[in-house]
């Protein structure tokens, strides 16, 4: 694993650097394999990044978008990660609808939705059960409790190692999430984290030893590249 930590002066610089890295990876992936696959994170931090991507002139038909996690709400719900990404980016560009691989959230049972999303991913990547296909980029945020995607501290989702997708649990509310082994299969995992409120959790995630189940972002140790992109408010005291 190649781990890099970059601390940018402020959130504007953080978003600009994140955009630059994504565009470089996108260009390389399309040149080498004819397509680029990225899993999006939710929450508030990535919204300006998605807006910046929407302003680029890109080969949208070669770009495939997935979600690393999703709240278990309809896609038009204010909490929906899909809704946020569509408003900030996807509805503003000419990307084919078949390239937008949204998480199903309208079944009565989150486990059914998780299985459906897993089957969709296996079909897209032509992977067999037990195989972990490698996305080009998995974008991640981190909560102030050190959760990432919807892998929350001391939840059952942290124990799932033989699936791509599982059901997360945030304070009793179901989420659909990539498992940490699936995230770790990515060619590049990019954390984009901002704000002083994330500093204590980052200290635990970067500590030489701490409880992985208490600080789930510690579980993200990809075979490929691990990039931590932080603003100074979050990461001033850290280094690789
Ligand atoms: O669905 C979600 O909420 C996210 O995927 C989640 O993992 C998010 O990245 C963190 O909670 C950080 O959120 P902020 O960027 O809002 O701090």
Tab-separated table of C-alpha atoms and ligand atoms in Angstrom:
chain	number	residue	atom	x	y	z
A	1	UNK	CA	0.000	0.000	0.000
A	2	UNK	CA	1.226	3.458	-0.940
A	3	UNK	CA	-0.033	5.926	1.708
A	4	UNK	CA	0.175	9.659	1.110
A	5	UNK	CA	-1.030	12.447	3.380
A	6	UNK	CA	-1.521	15.927	1.962
A	7	UNK	CA	-2.567	18.810	4.181
A	8	UNK	CA	-3.979	21.746	2.207
A	9	UNK	CA	-4.246	25.283	3.630
A	10	UNK	CA	-8.031	25.456	3.519
A	11	UNK	CA	-11.170	23.777	2.152
A	12	UNK	CA	-10.917	25.592	-1.197
A	13	UNK	CA	-7.405	24.271	-1.740
A	14	UNK	CA	-8.503	20.821	-0.536
A	15	UNK	CA	-11.269	20.663	-3.152
A	16	UNK	CA	-8.977	21.994	-5.902
A	17	UNK	CA	-6.314	19.371	-5.122
A	18	UNK	CA	-8.920	16.592	-4.904
A	19	UNK	CA	-10.300	17.638	-8.295
A	20	UNK	CA	-6.825	17.702	-9.829
A	21	UNK	CA	-6.042	14.193	-8.580
A	22	UNK	CA	-9.374	12.790	-9.762
A	23	UNK	CA	-8.972	14.324	-13.229
A	24	UNK	CA	-5.492	12.825	-13.547
A	25	UNK	CA	-6.716	9.384	-12.512
A	26	UNK	CA	-9.704	9.681	-14.807
A	27	UNK	CA	-7.520	10.546	-17.791
A	28	UNK	CA	-5.136	7.667	-17.071
A	29	UNK	CA	-7.944	5.134	-16.593
A	30	UNK	CA	-9.708	6.105	-19.817
A	31	UNK	CA	-6.444	5.988	-21.773
A	32	UNK	CA	-5.576	2.563	-20.350
A	33	UNK	CA	-8.961	0.803	-20.146
A	34	UNK	CA	-11.443	2.994	-21.971
A	35	UNK	CA	-13.439	3.852	-18.857
A	36	UNK	CA	-13.206	5.324	-15.348
A	37	UNK	CA	-15.069	3.968	-12.346
A	38	UNK	CA	-15.539	5.985	-9.173
A	39	UNK	CA	-17.527	5.451	-5.981
A	40	UNK	CA	-18.803	8.648	-4.375
A	41	UNK	CA	-19.015	9.495	-0.718
A	42	UNK	CA	-21.895	11.375	0.838
A	43	UNK	CA	-22.156	13.961	3.555
A	44	UNK	CA	-21.314	17.635	3.091
A	45	UNK	CA	-17.563	17.765	2.362
A	46	UNK	CA	-17.612	16.420	-1.213
A	47	UNK	CA	-20.455	18.652	-2.509
A	48	UNK	CA	-18.145	21.447	-3.789
A	49	UNK	CA	-15.923	18.785	-5.327
A	50	UNK	CA	-18.861	17.364	-7.272
A	51	UNK	CA	-19.796	20.892	-8.378
A	52	UNK	CA	-16.230	21.431	-9.610
A	53	UNK	CA	-16.243	18.138	-11.545
A	54	UNK	CA	-19.491	19.168	-13.239
A	55	UNK	CA	-17.716	22.260	-14.613
A	56	UNK	CA	-15.164	20.110	-16.485
A	57	UNK	CA	-15.395	19.062	-20.128
A	58	UNK	CA	-15.067	15.276	-19.799
A	59	UNK	CA	-15.913	12.142	-21.846
A	60	UNK	CA	-18.997	11.517	-19.738
A	61	UNK	CA	-19.925	8.374	-21.646
A	62	UNK	CA	-16.715	6.743	-20.359
A	63	UNK	CA	-17.308	7.630	-16.708
A	64	UNK	CA	-19.220	5.301	-14.363
A	65	UNK	CA	-20.421	6.538	-10.976
A	66	UNK	CA	-21.269	4.374	-7.986
A	67	UNK	CA	-21.907	5.181	-4.332
A	68	UNK	CA	-19.730	3.842	-1.532
A	69	UNK	CA	-22.682	4.229	0.779
A	70	UNK	CA	-26.246	5.451	0.814
A	71	UNK	CA	-28.809	6.345	3.399
A	72	UNK	CA	-31.831	4.024	3.229
A	73	UNK	CA	-34.201	6.696	1.914
A	74	UNK	CA	-35.848	7.344	-1.479
A	75	UNK	CA	-33.593	9.066	-4.038
A	76	UNK	CA	-35.589	12.303	-3.758
A	77	UNK	CA	-35.186	12.446	0.023
A	78	UNK	CA	-33.108	15.403	1.374
A	79	UNK	CA	-30.746	12.927	3.088
A	80	UNK	CA	-30.054	10.950	-0.099
A	81	UNK	CA	-26.408	10.882	-1.199
A	82	UNK	CA	-27.622	10.207	-4.736
A	83	UNK	CA	-29.791	13.320	-4.626
A	84	UNK	CA	-26.872	15.453	-3.436
A	85	UNK	CA	-24.577	14.176	-6.194
A	86	UNK	CA	-27.242	14.602	-8.882
A	87	UNK	CA	-27.997	18.189	-7.892
A	88	UNK	CA	-24.306	19.116	-7.522
A	89	UNK	CA	-23.032	17.245	-10.591
A	90	UNK	CA	-24.815	14.465	-12.447
A	91	UNK	CA	-27.947	16.355	-13.474
A	92	UNK	CA	-25.700	19.143	-14.816
A	93	UNK	CA	-23.704	17.046	-17.306
A	94	UNK	CA	-24.439	14.807	-20.277
A	95	UNK	CA	-23.634	11.510	-18.546
A	96	UNK	CA	-25.682	8.539	-19.766
A	97	UNK	CA	-28.193	7.354	-17.188
A	98	UNK	CA	-26.792	3.830	-17.575
A	99	UNK	CA	-23.477	5.166	-16.213
A	100	UNK	CA	-25.085	6.236	-12.962
A	101	UNK	CA	-25.159	3.163	-10.758
A	102	UNK	CA	-27.368	4.295	-7.886
A	103	UNK	CA	-27.983	2.221	-4.787
A	104	UNK	CA	-31.484	0.682	-4.675
A	105	UNK	CA	-33.252	1.936	-1.539
A	106	UNK	CA	-36.918	1.225	-2.255
A	107	UNK	CA	-37.164	-2.396	-1.175
A	108	UNK	CA	-38.891	-3.132	2.142
A	109	UNK	CA	-35.720	-4.763	3.413
A	110	UNK	CA	-32.259	-3.088	3.330
A	111	UNK	CA	-30.667	-6.534	3.061
A	112	UNK	CA	-32.563	-7.088	-0.204
A	113	UNK	CA	-31.282	-3.740	-1.518
A	114	UNK	CA	-27.728	-4.582	-0.454
A	115	UNK	CA	-27.906	-7.919	-2.284
A	116	UNK	CA	-29.326	-6.228	-5.378
A	117	UNK	CA	-26.516	-3.649	-5.425
A	118	UNK	CA	-23.927	-6.368	-4.977
A	119	UNK	CA	-25.412	-8.323	-7.883
A	120	UNK	CA	-25.406	-5.165	-10.009
A	121	UNK	CA	-21.737	-4.567	-9.246
A	122	UNK	CA	-20.838	-8.201	-9.967
A	123	UNK	CA	-22.629	-7.930	-13.292
A	124	UNK	CA	-20.901	-4.688	-14.213
A	125	UNK	CA	-17.429	-5.945	-13.316
A	126	UNK	CA	-18.118	-9.540	-14.431
A	127	UNK	CA	-16.860	-10.694	-11.038
A	128	UNK	CA	-17.809	-13.916	-9.295
A	129	UNK	CA	-19.074	-14.139	-5.715
A	130	UNK	CA	-16.057	-13.856	-3.408
A	131	UNK	CA	-14.081	-11.744	-5.883
A	132	UNK	CA	-13.513	-8.064	-5.043
A	133	UNK	CA	-13.434	-5.978	-8.250
A	134	UNK	CA	-11.171	-2.930	-8.226
A	135	UNK	CA	-12.744	0.461	-8.830
A	136	UNK	CA	-10.372	3.111	-10.118
A	137	UNK	CA	-11.233	5.477	-7.268
A	138	UNK	CA	-13.205	5.131	-4.070
A	139	UNK	CA	-13.861	8.544	-2.559
A	140	UNK	CA	-14.369	8.547	1.195
A	141	UNK	CA	-15.232	11.028	3.898
A	142	UNK	CA	-14.720	10.464	7.581
A	143	UNK	CA	-17.059	11.275	10.426
A	144	UNK	CA	-15.905	12.766	13.729
A	145	UNK	CA	-16.365	9.258	15.158
A	146	UNK	CA	-13.877	7.911	12.565
A	147	UNK	CA	-16.580	6.099	10.584
A	148	UNK	CA	-16.210	6.006	6.817
A	149	UNK	CA	-18.762	5.121	4.181
A	150	UNK	CA	-21.453	3.677	6.448
A	151	UNK	CA	-19.023	1.597	8.475
A	152	UNK	CA	-19.831	2.888	11.952
A	153	UNK	CA	-17.975	2.031	15.156
A	154	UNK	CA	-18.773	-1.331	16.768
A	155	UNK	CA	-21.383	-2.298	14.162
A	156	UNK	CA	-21.948	-5.644	12.469
A	157	UNK	CA	-20.937	-4.197	9.089
A	158	UNK	CA	-17.319	-4.145	10.282
A	159	UNK	CA	-17.369	-7.945	10.503
A	160	UNK	CA	-18.491	-8.526	6.902
A	161	UNK	CA	-15.491	-9.641	4.877
A	162	UNK	CA	-16.972	-11.947	2.235
A	163	UNK	CA	-19.370	-9.533	0.516
A	164	UNK	CA	-19.039	-6.369	-1.560
A	165	UNK	CA	-22.059	-4.664	-0.038
A	166	UNK	CA	-23.715	-4.898	3.360
A	167	UNK	CA	-26.203	-3.116	5.577
A	168	UNK	CA	-24.719	-0.439	7.820
A	169	UNK	CA	-26.308	0.959	10.918
A	170	UNK	CA	-26.204	4.532	12.081
A	171	UNK	CA	-28.033	4.910	15.426
A	172	UNK	CA	-30.542	2.267	14.369
A	173	UNK	CA	-31.041	3.727	10.900
A	174	UNK	CA	-30.088	1.341	8.081
A	175	UNK	CA	-27.525	2.309	5.469
A	176	UNK	CA	-26.224	0.468	2.389
A	177	UNK	CA	-22.448	0.409	2.329
A	178	UNK	CA	-19.383	-0.962	0.626
A	179	UNK	CA	-17.642	-3.400	2.945
A	180	UNK	CA	-14.102	-2.513	3.973
A	181	UNK	CA	-12.565	-5.385	1.941
A	182	UNK	CA	-14.345	-4.077	-1.168
A	183	UNK	CA	-13.083	-0.548	-0.477
A	184	UNK	CA	-9.585	-1.976	0.031
A	185	UNK	CA	-9.704	-3.639	-3.392
A	186	UNK	CA	-9.765	-0.219	-5.099
A	187	UNK	CA	-6.819	0.984	-7.164
A	188	UNK	CA	-6.986	4.270	-5.279
A	189	UNK	CA	-8.804	5.245	-2.091
A	190	UNK	CA	-9.083	8.989	-1.539
A	191	UNK	CA	-10.175	10.352	1.845
A	192	UNK	CA	-11.262	13.997	1.605
A	193	UNK	CA	-11.612	15.337	5.153
A	194	UNK	CA	-12.074	18.882	6.422
A	195	UNK	CA	-12.738	20.614	9.710
A	196	UNK	CA	-11.241	20.834	13.180
A	197	UNK	CA	-13.976	18.554	14.505
A	198	UNK	CA	-12.299	15.648	12.675
A	199	UNK	CA	-8.941	16.151	14.395
A	200	UNK	CA	-9.484	13.834	17.409
A	201	UNK	CA	-10.729	11.005	15.202
A	202	UNK	CA	-7.802	11.477	12.801
A	203	UNK	CA	-5.380	11.215	15.718
A	204	UNK	CA	-6.837	7.785	16.550
A	205	UNK	CA	-6.910	6.654	12.931
A	206	UNK	CA	-3.258	7.632	12.463
A	207	UNK	CA	-2.136	6.294	15.859
A	208	UNK	CA	0.325	3.361	15.673
A	209	UNK	CA	-2.215	1.277	17.558
A	210	UNK	CA	-5.878	1.771	18.430
A	211	UNK	CA	-9.086	-0.262	18.276
A	212	UNK	CA	-10.041	-0.673	14.613
A	213	UNK	CA	-13.635	-1.413	15.597
A	214	UNK	CA	-13.818	1.857	17.513
A	215	UNK	CA	-12.210	3.805	14.669
A	216	UNK	CA	-13.343	2.075	11.457
A	217	UNK	CA	-11.359	4.309	9.072
A	218	UNK	CA	-8.311	2.368	10.362
A	219	UNK	CA	-9.634	-0.635	8.455
A	220	UNK	CA	-9.055	1.145	5.141
A	221	UNK	CA	-5.685	-0.264	4.095
A	222	UNK	CA	-5.957	-0.744	0.318
A	223	UNK	CA	-3.534	-2.873	-1.703
A	224	UNK	CA	-3.332	0.096	-4.032
A	225	UNK	CA	-2.960	3.755	-3.223
A	226	UNK	CA	-4.283	5.395	-0.047
A	227	UNK	CA	-4.514	9.161	-0.229
A	228	UNK	CA	-5.494	11.299	2.746
A	229	UNK	CA	-6.418	14.809	1.604
A	230	UNK	CA	-7.000	17.077	4.585
A	231	UNK	CA	-7.465	20.751	5.175
A	232	UNK	CA	-5.228	22.353	7.822
A	233	UNK	CA	-8.094	22.557	10.287
A	234	UNK	CA	-8.334	18.773	10.256
A	235	UNK	CA	-4.832	17.647	9.593
A	236	UNK	CA	-2.288	20.233	10.708
A	237	UNK	CA	-0.742	17.865	13.284
A	238	UNK	CA	-0.523	14.817	11.042
A	239	UNK	CA	1.948	13.357	8.609
A	240	UNK	CA	2.139	10.066	6.723
B	1	LIG	O1	-23.354	9.024	3.857
B	1	LIG	C1	-22.516	9.680	4.483
B	1	LIG	O2	-22.778	10.504	5.378
B	1	LIG	C2	-21.080	9.562	4.112
B	1	LIG	O3	-20.729	8.778	3.140
B	1	LIG	C3	-20.242	9.563	5.342
B	1	LIG	O4	-19.333	8.520	5.462
B	1	LIG	C4	-19.537	10.895	5.321
B	1	LIG	O5	-18.498	10.847	4.360
B	1	LIG	C5	-19.004	11.253	6.673
B	1	LIG	O6	-20.075	11.178	7.602
B	1	LIG	C6	-18.424	12.678	6.671
B	1	LIG	O7	-19.472	13.549	6.395
B	1	LIG	P1	-19.185	15.136	6.242
B	1	LIG	O8	-18.413	15.304	4.981
B	1	LIG	O9	-20.569	15.746	6.164
B	1	LIG	O10	-18.406	15.566	7.478
